[in-house]
Amino acid sequence: MMKSRKPNSLHIRLYGDKTLREVAKPITEFTDEVKNFIDDLTFTMYEKDGVGLAAPQVGRSLRIFVVDPFWFANEGKKNPLVLVNPEFKEFKGEVESDEGCLSLPGIFEPVHRAERVIIEGLNGKGKKVRYETDGLFARALQHEYDHLDGILFVDKVTKLKRIFLKKKLNDIQNTTDKNGKNIGELLL
Ligand code: NI
């Protein structure tokens, strides 16, 4: 049967938003609401030209993320990978590379990550999945997983870099409203 629902574009929460700092809750049931949310999350990732997007980045404190690290390289051919309640089973090696984040516009800094990972979880339909991967894919998984624990990549840069980034971070944080929501405009 054809799906009739059109996915919605969701607001990206920016640095300073309180949801970005919460430890997200696991999914216990694959309700229609959860499935629709996953569609919206995926739609929003592509719409914002992202290679990954985690639920807390759109203001939902849930252990769900989507990644597609290769859609630019694949001439826009989309292959979204949804992970629900993910868990890393193994980390191997270490590698440093630049990262960015839709919640931290204009900031790109090198971050140390494991070179190779094994991750398990559920896909968007609630089926068990397991991936063993390296390179950009492994990096994207680690970056998005961090969002589920309230961690941002700027937490992992050197102290010196963080001092250097302070003004940029403050400028983004300053658009947070009085309820702790930051979608980049003052709502006061
Ligand atoms: Ni991010």
mmCIF file with all atom_site columns, C-alpha atoms and ligand atoms in Angstrom:
data_model
loop_
_atom_site.group_PDB
_atom_site.id
_atom_site.type_symbol
_atom_site.label_atom_id
_atom_site.label_alt_id
_atom_site.label_comp_id
_atom_site.label_asym_id
_atom_site.label_entity_id
_atom_site.label_seq_id
_atom_site.pdbx_PDB_ins_code
_atom_site.Cartn_x
_atom_site.Cartn_y
_atom_site.Cartn_z
_atom_site.occupancy
_atom_site.B_iso_or_equiv
_atom_site.pdbx_formal_charge
_atom_site.auth_seq_id
_atom_site.auth_comp_id
_atom_site.auth_asym_id
_atom_site.auth_atom_id
_atom_site.pdbx_PDB_model_num
ATOM   1   C  CA . MET A 1 1   ? 0.000  0.000  0.000  1.00 0.00 ? 1   MET A CA 1
ATOM   2   C  CA . MET A 1 2   ? 1.257  3.479  -0.832 1.00 0.00 ? 2   MET A CA 1
ATOM   3   C  CA . LYS A 1 3   ? 1.999  5.800  2.002  1.00 0.00 ? 3   LYS A CA 1
ATOM   4   C  CA . SER A 1 4   ? -0.048 8.956  1.727  1.00 0.00 ? 4   SER A CA 1
ATOM   5   C  CA . ARG A 1 5   ? 1.538  10.956 4.508  1.00 0.00 ? 5   ARG A CA 1
ATOM   6   C  CA . LYS A 1 6   ? 4.018  13.584 3.424  1.00 0.00 ? 6   LYS A CA 1
ATOM   7   C  CA . PRO A 1 7   ? 6.993  14.037 5.752  1.00 0.00 ? 7   PRO A CA 1
ATOM   8   C  CA . ASN A 1 8   ? 7.338  17.273 7.694  1.00 0.00 ? 8   ASN A CA 1
ATOM   9   C  CA . SER A 1 9   ? 10.356 19.498 7.906  1.00 0.00 ? 9   SER A CA 1
ATOM   10  C  CA . LEU A 1 10  ? 11.465 19.842 11.531 1.00 0.00 ? 10  LEU A CA 1
ATOM   11  C  CA . HIS A 1 11  ? 13.271 22.768 13.187 1.00 0.00 ? 11  HIS A CA 1
ATOM   12  C  CA . ILE A 1 12  ? 16.926 22.066 13.955 1.00 0.00 ? 12  ILE A CA 1
ATOM   13  C  CA . ARG A 1 13  ? 17.844 22.837 17.560 1.00 0.00 ? 13  ARG A CA 1
ATOM   14  C  CA . LEU A 1 14  ? 21.065 24.778 17.911 1.00 0.00 ? 14  LEU A CA 1
ATOM   15  C  CA . TYR A 1 15  ? 23.847 24.879 20.502 1.00 0.00 ? 15  TYR A CA 1
ATOM   16  C  CA . GLY A 1 16  ? 22.344 26.186 23.743 1.00 0.00 ? 16  GLY A CA 1
ATOM   17  C  CA . ASP A 1 17  ? 19.095 24.223 23.341 1.00 0.00 ? 17  ASP A CA 1
ATOM   18  C  CA . LYS A 1 18  ? 18.440 22.163 26.465 1.00 0.00 ? 18  LYS A CA 1
ATOM   19  C  CA . THR A 1 19  ? 17.281 19.030 24.585 1.00 0.00 ? 19  THR A CA 1
ATOM   20  C  CA . LEU A 1 20  ? 20.746 18.744 23.013 1.00 0.00 ? 20  LEU A CA 1
ATOM   21  C  CA . ARG A 1 21  ? 22.165 18.223 26.510 1.00 0.00 ? 21  ARG A CA 1
ATOM   22  C  CA . GLU A 1 22  ? 19.749 15.571 27.765 1.00 0.00 ? 22  GLU A CA 1
ATOM   23  C  CA . VAL A 1 23  ? 20.373 11.824 27.848 1.00 0.00 ? 23  VAL A CA 1
ATOM   24  C  CA . ALA A 1 24  ? 17.709 10.583 25.418 1.00 0.00 ? 24  ALA A CA 1
ATOM   25  C  CA . LYS A 1 25  ? 15.187 7.859  26.274 1.00 0.00 ? 25  LYS A CA 1
ATOM   26  C  CA . PRO A 1 26  ? 15.001 4.466  24.530 1.00 0.00 ? 26  PRO A CA 1
ATOM   27  C  CA . ILE A 1 27  ? 12.118 3.578  22.224 1.00 0.00 ? 27  ILE A CA 1
ATOM   28  C  CA . THR A 1 28  ? 9.908  0.862  23.729 1.00 0.00 ? 28  THR A CA 1
ATOM   29  C  CA . GLU A 1 29  ? 7.278  0.602  20.998 1.00 0.00 ? 29  GLU A CA 1
ATOM   30  C  CA . PHE A 1 30  ? 7.246  1.246  17.245 1.00 0.00 ? 30  PHE A CA 1
ATOM   31  C  CA . THR A 1 31  ? 4.031  3.226  17.129 1.00 0.00 ? 31  THR A CA 1
ATOM   32  C  CA . ASP A 1 32  ? 2.821  5.061  14.011 1.00 0.00 ? 32  ASP A CA 1
ATOM   33  C  CA . GLU A 1 33  ? 3.878  8.258  15.745 1.00 0.00 ? 33  GLU A CA 1
ATOM   34  C  CA . VAL A 1 34  ? 7.450  6.953  16.091 1.00 0.00 ? 34  VAL A CA 1
ATOM   35  C  CA . LYS A 1 35  ? 7.503  5.764  12.458 1.00 0.00 ? 35  LYS A CA 1
ATOM   36  C  CA . ASN A 1 36  ? 6.209  9.120  11.231 1.00 0.00 ? 36  ASN A CA 1
ATOM   37  C  CA . PHE A 1 37  ? 8.802  10.880 13.340 1.00 0.00 ? 37  PHE A CA 1
ATOM   38  C  CA . ILE A 1 38  ? 11.569 8.768  11.752 1.00 0.00 ? 38  ILE A CA 1
ATOM   39  C  CA . ASP A 1 39  ? 10.273 9.780  8.299  1.00 0.00 ? 39  ASP A CA 1
ATOM   40  C  CA . ASP A 1 40  ? 10.326 13.439 9.328  1.00 0.00 ? 40  ASP A CA 1
ATOM   41  C  CA . LEU A 1 41  ? 13.819 13.141 10.811 1.00 0.00 ? 41  LEU A CA 1
ATOM   42  C  CA . THR A 1 42  ? 15.127 11.541 7.608  1.00 0.00 ? 42  THR A CA 1
ATOM   43  C  CA . PHE A 1 43  ? 13.391 14.116 5.405  1.00 0.00 ? 43  PHE A CA 1
ATOM   44  C  CA . THR A 1 44  ? 14.852 16.956 7.488  1.00 0.00 ? 44  THR A CA 1
ATOM   45  C  CA . MET A 1 45  ? 18.400 15.538 7.321  1.00 0.00 ? 45  MET A CA 1
ATOM   46  C  CA . TYR A 1 46  ? 18.348 15.629 3.503  1.00 0.00 ? 46  TYR A CA 1
ATOM   47  C  CA . GLU A 1 47  ? 16.567 18.964 3.382  1.00 0.00 ? 47  GLU A CA 1
ATOM   48  C  CA . LYS A 1 48  ? 19.308 20.544 5.516  1.00 0.00 ? 48  LYS A CA 1
ATOM   49  C  CA . ASP A 1 49  ? 22.092 18.832 3.521  1.00 0.00 ? 49  ASP A CA 1
ATOM   50  C  CA . GLY A 1 50  ? 23.177 16.811 6.546  1.00 0.00 ? 50  GLY A CA 1
ATOM   51  C  CA . VAL A 1 51  ? 24.911 13.430 6.583  1.00 0.00 ? 51  VAL A CA 1
ATOM   52  C  CA . GLY A 1 52  ? 23.387 12.560 9.954  1.00 0.00 ? 52  GLY A CA 1
ATOM   53  C  CA . LEU A 1 53  ? 20.658 13.775 12.282 1.00 0.00 ? 53  LEU A CA 1
ATOM   54  C  CA . ALA A 1 54  ? 19.719 12.649 15.781 1.00 0.00 ? 54  ALA A CA 1
ATOM   55  C  CA . ALA A 1 55  ? 16.293 13.035 17.418 1.00 0.00 ? 55  ALA A CA 1
ATOM   56  C  CA . PRO A 1 56  ? 17.538 15.457 20.126 1.00 0.00 ? 56  PRO A CA 1
ATOM   57  C  CA . GLN A 1 57  ? 18.619 17.803 17.303 1.00 0.00 ? 57  GLN A CA 1
ATOM   58  C  CA . VAL A 1 58  ? 14.960 18.336 16.457 1.00 0.00 ? 58  VAL A CA 1
ATOM   59  C  CA . GLY A 1 59  ? 13.882 18.645 20.076 1.00 0.00 ? 59  GLY A CA 1
ATOM   60  C  CA . ARG A 1 60  ? 12.891 15.018 20.746 1.00 0.00 ? 60  ARG A CA 1
ATOM   61  C  CA . SER A 1 61  ? 14.783 13.288 23.541 1.00 0.00 ? 61  SER A CA 1
ATOM   62  C  CA . LEU A 1 62  ? 14.666 9.818  21.960 1.00 0.00 ? 62  LEU A CA 1
ATOM   63  C  CA . ARG A 1 63  ? 17.400 7.291  21.113 1.00 0.00 ? 63  ARG A CA 1
ATOM   64  C  CA . ILE A 1 64  ? 16.982 7.513  17.346 1.00 0.00 ? 64  ILE A CA 1
ATOM   65  C  CA . PHE A 1 65  ? 19.298 8.782  14.633 1.00 0.00 ? 65  PHE A CA 1
ATOM   66  C  CA . VAL A 1 66  ? 19.652 8.601  10.894 1.00 0.00 ? 66  VAL A CA 1
ATOM   67  C  CA . VAL A 1 67  ? 22.887 8.687  8.876  1.00 0.00 ? 67  VAL A CA 1
ATOM   68  C  CA . ASP A 1 68  ? 23.748 8.722  5.188  1.00 0.00 ? 68  ASP A CA 1
ATOM   69  C  CA . PRO A 1 69  ? 27.423 9.687  4.910  1.00 0.00 ? 69  PRO A CA 1
ATOM   70  C  CA . PHE A 1 70  ? 27.735 9.024  1.182  1.00 0.00 ? 70  PHE A CA 1
ATOM   71  C  CA . TRP A 1 71  ? 24.779 10.670 -0.502 1.00 0.00 ? 71  TRP A CA 1
ATOM   72  C  CA . PHE A 1 72  ? 26.865 13.620 -1.720 1.00 0.00 ? 72  PHE A CA 1
ATOM   73  C  CA . ALA A 1 73  ? 29.533 11.314 -3.134 1.00 0.00 ? 73  ALA A CA 1
ATOM   74  C  CA . ASN A 1 74  ? 26.813 9.138  -4.696 1.00 0.00 ? 74  ASN A CA 1
ATOM   75  C  CA . GLU A 1 75  ? 25.423 12.036 -6.734 1.00 0.00 ? 75  GLU A CA 1
ATOM   76  C  CA . GLY A 1 76  ? 22.491 12.546 -4.403 1.00 0.00 ? 76  GLY A CA 1
ATOM   77  C  CA . LYS A 1 77  ? 21.396 8.897  -4.363 1.00 0.00 ? 77  LYS A CA 1
ATOM   78  C  CA . LYS A 1 78  ? 19.855 8.443  -0.937 1.00 0.00 ? 78  LYS A CA 1
ATOM   79  C  CA . ASN A 1 79  ? 20.467 5.484  1.315  1.00 0.00 ? 79  ASN A CA 1
ATOM   80  C  CA . PRO A 1 80  ? 19.355 6.461  4.829  1.00 0.00 ? 80  PRO A CA 1
ATOM   81  C  CA . LEU A 1 81  ? 20.320 4.224  7.708  1.00 0.00 ? 81  LEU A CA 1
ATOM   82  C  CA . VAL A 1 82  ? 18.101 4.541  10.763 1.00 0.00 ? 82  VAL A CA 1
ATOM   83  C  CA . LEU A 1 83  ? 19.298 3.327  14.148 1.00 0.00 ? 83  LEU A CA 1
ATOM   84  C  CA . VAL A 1 84  ? 17.022 3.044  17.176 1.00 0.00 ? 84  VAL A CA 1
ATOM   85  C  CA . ASN A 1 85  ? 18.364 2.244  20.677 1.00 0.00 ? 85  ASN A CA 1
ATOM   86  C  CA . PRO A 1 86  ? 21.879 1.729  19.255 1.00 0.00 ? 86  PRO A CA 1
ATOM   87  C  CA . GLU A 1 87  ? 24.765 0.263  21.235 1.00 0.00 ? 87  GLU A CA 1
ATOM   88  C  CA . PHE A 1 88  ? 28.431 0.063  20.325 1.00 0.00 ? 88  PHE A CA 1
ATOM   89  C  CA . LYS A 1 89  ? 29.900 -3.404 20.707 1.00 0.00 ? 89  LYS A CA 1
ATOM   90  C  CA . GLU A 1 90  ? 33.468 -2.619 19.713 1.00 0.00 ? 90  GLU A CA 1
ATOM   91  C  CA . PHE A 1 91  ? 35.854 0.266  19.039 1.00 0.00 ? 91  PHE A CA 1
ATOM   92  C  CA . LYS A 1 92  ? 39.173 -0.174 17.222 1.00 0.00 ? 92  LYS A CA 1
ATOM   93  C  CA . GLY A 1 93  ? 41.993 2.225  16.441 1.00 0.00 ? 93  GLY A CA 1
ATOM   94  C  CA . GLU A 1 94  ? 41.922 5.995  16.473 1.00 0.00 ? 94  GLU A CA 1
ATOM   95  C  CA . VAL A 1 95  ? 41.761 8.615  13.760 1.00 0.00 ? 95  VAL A CA 1
ATOM   96  C  CA . GLU A 1 96  ? 41.378 12.389 13.661 1.00 0.00 ? 96  GLU A CA 1
ATOM   97  C  CA . SER A 1 97  ? 39.240 14.206 11.103 1.00 0.00 ? 97  SER A CA 1
ATOM   98  C  CA . ASP A 1 98  ? 37.129 17.362 10.715 1.00 0.00 ? 98  ASP A CA 1
ATOM   99  C  CA . GLU A 1 99  ? 33.522 17.315 11.831 1.00 0.00 ? 99  GLU A CA 1
ATOM   100 C  CA . GLY A 1 100 ? 30.591 19.652 11.581 1.00 0.00 ? 100 GLY A CA 1
ATOM   101 C  CA . CYS A 1 101 ? 27.058 19.508 12.952 1.00 0.00 ? 101 CYS A CA 1
ATOM   102 C  CA . LEU A 1 102 ? 23.717 20.996 11.919 1.00 0.00 ? 102 LEU A CA 1
ATOM   103 C  CA . SER A 1 103 ? 23.316 22.190 15.528 1.00 0.00 ? 103 SER A CA 1
ATOM   104 C  CA . LEU A 1 104 ? 26.637 24.071 15.322 1.00 0.00 ? 104 LEU A CA 1
ATOM   105 C  CA . PRO A 1 105 ? 26.419 26.078 12.086 1.00 0.00 ? 105 PRO A CA 1
ATOM   106 C  CA . GLY A 1 106 ? 29.718 27.402 10.770 1.00 0.00 ? 106 GLY A CA 1
ATOM   107 C  CA . ILE A 1 107 ? 31.922 25.318 13.068 1.00 0.00 ? 107 ILE A CA 1
ATOM   108 C  CA . PHE A 1 108 ? 34.232 22.616 11.697 1.00 0.00 ? 108 PHE A CA 1
ATOM   109 C  CA . GLU A 1 109 ? 36.982 21.156 13.855 1.00 0.00 ? 109 GLU A CA 1
ATOM   110 C  CA . PRO A 1 110 ? 39.069 17.988 14.012 1.00 0.00 ? 110 PRO A CA 1
ATOM   111 C  CA . VAL A 1 111 ? 37.873 15.323 16.453 1.00 0.00 ? 111 VAL A CA 1
ATOM   112 C  CA . HIS A 1 112 ? 39.499 12.050 17.533 1.00 0.00 ? 112 HIS A CA 1
ATOM   113 C  CA . ARG A 1 113 ? 37.270 9.010  16.965 1.00 0.00 ? 113 ARG A CA 1
ATOM   114 C  CA . ALA A 1 114 ? 37.643 5.258  16.826 1.00 0.00 ? 114 ALA A CA 1
ATOM   115 C  CA . GLU A 1 115 ? 38.647 4.163  13.337 1.00 0.00 ? 115 GLU A CA 1
ATOM   116 C  CA . ARG A 1 116 ? 36.465 1.082  13.261 1.00 0.00 ? 116 ARG A CA 1
ATOM   117 C  CA . VAL A 1 117 ? 33.264 0.276  15.165 1.00 0.00 ? 117 VAL A CA 1
ATOM   118 C  CA . ILE A 1 118 ? 30.658 -2.403 15.573 1.00 0.00 ? 118 ILE A CA 1
ATOM   119 C  CA . ILE A 1 119 ? 27.178 -1.095 16.368 1.00 0.00 ? 119 ILE A CA 1
ATOM   120 C  CA . GLU A 1 120 ? 23.930 -2.907 17.043 1.00 0.00 ? 120 GLU A CA 1
ATOM   121 C  CA . GLY A 1 121 ? 20.407 -1.609 17.344 1.00 0.00 ? 121 GLY A CA 1
ATOM   122 C  CA . LEU A 1 122 ? 17.024 -1.627 15.674 1.00 0.00 ? 122 LEU A CA 1
ATOM   123 C  CA . ASN A 1 123 ? 16.231 -0.224 12.253 1.00 0.00 ? 123 ASN A CA 1
ATOM   124 C  CA . GLY A 1 124 ? 13.279 2.053  11.471 1.00 0.00 ? 124 GLY A CA 1
ATOM   125 C  CA . LYS A 1 125 ? 10.929 -0.943 11.418 1.00 0.00 ? 125 LYS A CA 1
ATOM   126 C  CA . GLY A 1 126 ? 12.079 -2.390 14.728 1.00 0.00 ? 126 GLY A CA 1
ATOM   127 C  CA . LYS A 1 127 ? 14.268 -5.153 13.280 1.00 0.00 ? 127 LYS A CA 1
ATOM   128 C  CA . LYS A 1 128 ? 17.651 -5.965 14.817 1.00 0.00 ? 128 LYS A CA 1
ATOM   129 C  CA . VAL A 1 129 ? 20.615 -4.708 12.815 1.00 0.00 ? 129 VAL A CA 1
ATOM   130 C  CA . ARG A 1 130 ? 24.395 -4.880 13.233 1.00 0.00 ? 130 ARG A CA 1
ATOM   131 C  CA . TYR A 1 131 ? 27.049 -2.954 11.319 1.00 0.00 ? 131 TYR A CA 1
ATOM   132 C  CA . GLU A 1 132 ? 30.803 -3.238 11.311 1.00 0.00 ? 132 GLU A CA 1
ATOM   133 C  CA . THR A 1 133 ? 32.269 -0.215 9.602  1.00 0.00 ? 133 THR A CA 1
ATOM   134 C  CA . ASP A 1 134 ? 35.120 2.282  9.380  1.00 0.00 ? 134 ASP A CA 1
ATOM   135 C  CA . GLY A 1 135 ? 36.000 5.620  7.802  1.00 0.00 ? 135 GLY A CA 1
ATOM   136 C  CA . LEU A 1 136 ? 33.331 8.273  7.397  1.00 0.00 ? 136 LEU A CA 1
ATOM   137 C  CA . PHE A 1 137 ? 30.564 5.819  8.261  1.00 0.00 ? 137 PHE A CA 1
ATOM   138 C  CA . ALA A 1 138 ? 32.136 4.924  11.623 1.00 0.00 ? 138 ALA A CA 1
ATOM   139 C  CA . ARG A 1 139 ? 32.727 8.610  12.350 1.00 0.00 ? 139 ARG A CA 1
ATOM   140 C  CA . ALA A 1 140 ? 29.103 9.528  11.567 1.00 0.00 ? 140 ALA A CA 1
ATOM   141 C  CA . LEU A 1 141 ? 27.812 6.741  13.831 1.00 0.00 ? 141 LEU A CA 1
ATOM   142 C  CA . GLN A 1 142 ? 29.949 7.947  16.741 1.00 0.00 ? 142 GLN A CA 1
ATOM   143 C  CA . HIS A 1 143 ? 28.997 11.596 16.212 1.00 0.00 ? 143 HIS A CA 1
ATOM   144 C  CA . GLU A 1 144 ? 25.259 10.829 16.060 1.00 0.00 ? 144 GLU A CA 1
ATOM   145 C  CA . TYR A 1 145 ? 25.423 8.407  18.981 1.00 0.00 ? 145 TYR A CA 1
ATOM   146 C  CA . ASP A 1 146 ? 26.978 11.158 21.109 1.00 0.00 ? 146 ASP A CA 1
ATOM   147 C  CA . HIS A 1 147 ? 23.873 13.290 20.496 1.00 0.00 ? 147 HIS A CA 1
ATOM   148 C  CA . LEU A 1 148 ? 21.792 10.618 22.271 1.00 0.00 ? 148 LEU A CA 1
ATOM   149 C  CA . ASP A 1 149 ? 23.924 11.138 25.386 1.00 0.00 ? 149 ASP A CA 1
ATOM   150 C  CA . GLY A 1 150 ? 23.821 14.929 25.259 1.00 0.00 ? 150 GLY A CA 1
ATOM   151 C  CA . ILE A 1 151 ? 27.367 15.222 23.866 1.00 0.00 ? 151 ILE A CA 1
ATOM   152 C  CA . LEU A 1 152 ? 28.382 17.604 21.056 1.00 0.00 ? 152 LEU A CA 1
ATOM   153 C  CA . PHE A 1 153 ? 31.566 17.356 19.000 1.00 0.00 ? 153 PHE A CA 1
ATOM   154 C  CA . VAL A 1 154 ? 32.828 20.685 20.348 1.00 0.00 ? 154 VAL A CA 1
ATOM   155 C  CA . ASP A 1 155 ? 33.019 18.994 23.779 1.00 0.00 ? 155 ASP A CA 1
ATOM   156 C  CA . LYS A 1 156 ? 35.765 16.810 22.299 1.00 0.00 ? 156 LYS A CA 1
ATOM   157 C  CA . VAL A 1 157 ? 38.078 19.439 20.820 1.00 0.00 ? 157 VAL A CA 1
ATOM   158 C  CA . THR A 1 158 ? 41.190 20.650 22.637 1.00 0.00 ? 158 THR A CA 1
ATOM   159 C  CA . LYS A 1 159 ? 40.896 23.280 25.400 1.00 0.00 ? 159 LYS A CA 1
ATOM   160 C  CA . LEU A 1 160 ? 42.781 25.752 23.251 1.00 0.00 ? 160 LEU A CA 1
ATOM   161 C  CA . LYS A 1 161 ? 40.369 25.249 20.352 1.00 0.00 ? 161 LYS A CA 1
ATOM   162 C  CA . ARG A 1 162 ? 37.440 25.725 22.696 1.00 0.00 ? 162 ARG A CA 1
ATOM   163 C  CA . ILE A 1 163 ? 38.802 29.090 23.819 1.00 0.00 ? 163 ILE A CA 1
ATOM   164 C  CA . PHE A 1 164 ? 39.193 30.021 20.163 1.00 0.00 ? 164 PHE A CA 1
ATOM   165 C  CA . LEU A 1 165 ? 35.570 28.961 19.469 1.00 0.00 ? 165 LEU A CA 1
ATOM   166 C  CA . LYS A 1 166 ? 34.069 30.751 22.462 1.00 0.00 ? 166 LYS A CA 1
ATOM   167 C  CA . LYS A 1 167 ? 32.705 33.754 20.589 1.00 0.00 ? 167 LYS A CA 1
ATOM   168 C  CA . LYS A 1 168 ? 31.146 31.663 17.818 1.00 0.00 ? 168 LYS A CA 1
ATOM   169 C  CA . LEU A 1 169 ? 29.558 29.357 20.397 1.00 0.00 ? 169 LEU A CA 1
ATOM   170 C  CA . ASN A 1 170 ? 28.239 32.282 22.432 1.00 0.00 ? 170 ASN A CA 1
ATOM   171 C  CA . ASP A 1 171 ? 26.722 33.849 19.310 1.00 0.00 ? 171 ASP A CA 1
ATOM   172 C  CA . ILE A 1 172 ? 24.814 30.625 18.586 1.00 0.00 ? 172 ILE A CA 1
ATOM   173 C  CA . GLN A 1 173 ? 23.856 30.093 22.238 1.00 0.00 ? 173 GLN A CA 1
ATOM   174 C  CA . ASN A 1 174 ? 22.511 33.650 22.521 1.00 0.00 ? 174 ASN A CA 1
ATOM   175 C  CA . THR A 1 175 ? 19.503 32.874 20.328 1.00 0.00 ? 175 THR A CA 1
ATOM   176 C  CA . THR A 1 176 ? 18.174 30.425 22.966 1.00 0.00 ? 176 THR A CA 1
ATOM   177 C  CA . ASP A 1 177 ? 14.759 31.496 24.290 1.00 0.00 ? 177 ASP A CA 1
ATOM   178 C  CA . LYS A 1 178 ? 13.670 31.587 27.923 1.00 0.00 ? 178 LYS A CA 1
ATOM   179 C  CA . ASN A 1 179 ? 12.330 28.011 27.742 1.00 0.00 ? 179 ASN A CA 1
ATOM   180 C  CA . GLY A 1 180 ? 15.709 26.655 26.700 1.00 0.00 ? 180 GLY A CA 1
ATOM   181 C  CA . LYS A 1 181 ? 14.723 26.242 23.054 1.00 0.00 ? 181 LYS A CA 1
ATOM   182 C  CA . ASN A 1 182 ? 17.128 27.406 20.358 1.00 0.00 ? 182 ASN A CA 1
ATOM   183 C  CA . ILE A 1 183 ? 16.051 27.342 16.721 1.00 0.00 ? 183 ILE A CA 1
ATOM   184 C  CA . GLY A 1 184 ? 18.192 30.314 15.822 1.00 0.00 ? 184 GLY A CA 1
ATOM   185 C  CA . GLU A 1 185 ? 15.775 33.128 16.429 1.00 0.00 ? 185 GLU A CA 1
ATOM   186 C  CA . LEU A 1 186 ? 14.776 34.935 19.586 1.00 0.00 ? 186 LEU A CA 1
ATOM   187 C  CA . LEU A 1 187 ? 11.246 33.992 20.555 1.00 0.00 ? 187 LEU A CA 1
ATOM   188 C  CA . LEU A 1 188 ? 10.948 36.300 23.561 1.00 0.00 ? 188 LEU A CA 1
HETATM 189 NI NI . NI  B 2 .   ? 25.690 16.622 15.100 1.00 0.00 ? 1   NI  B NI 1
#
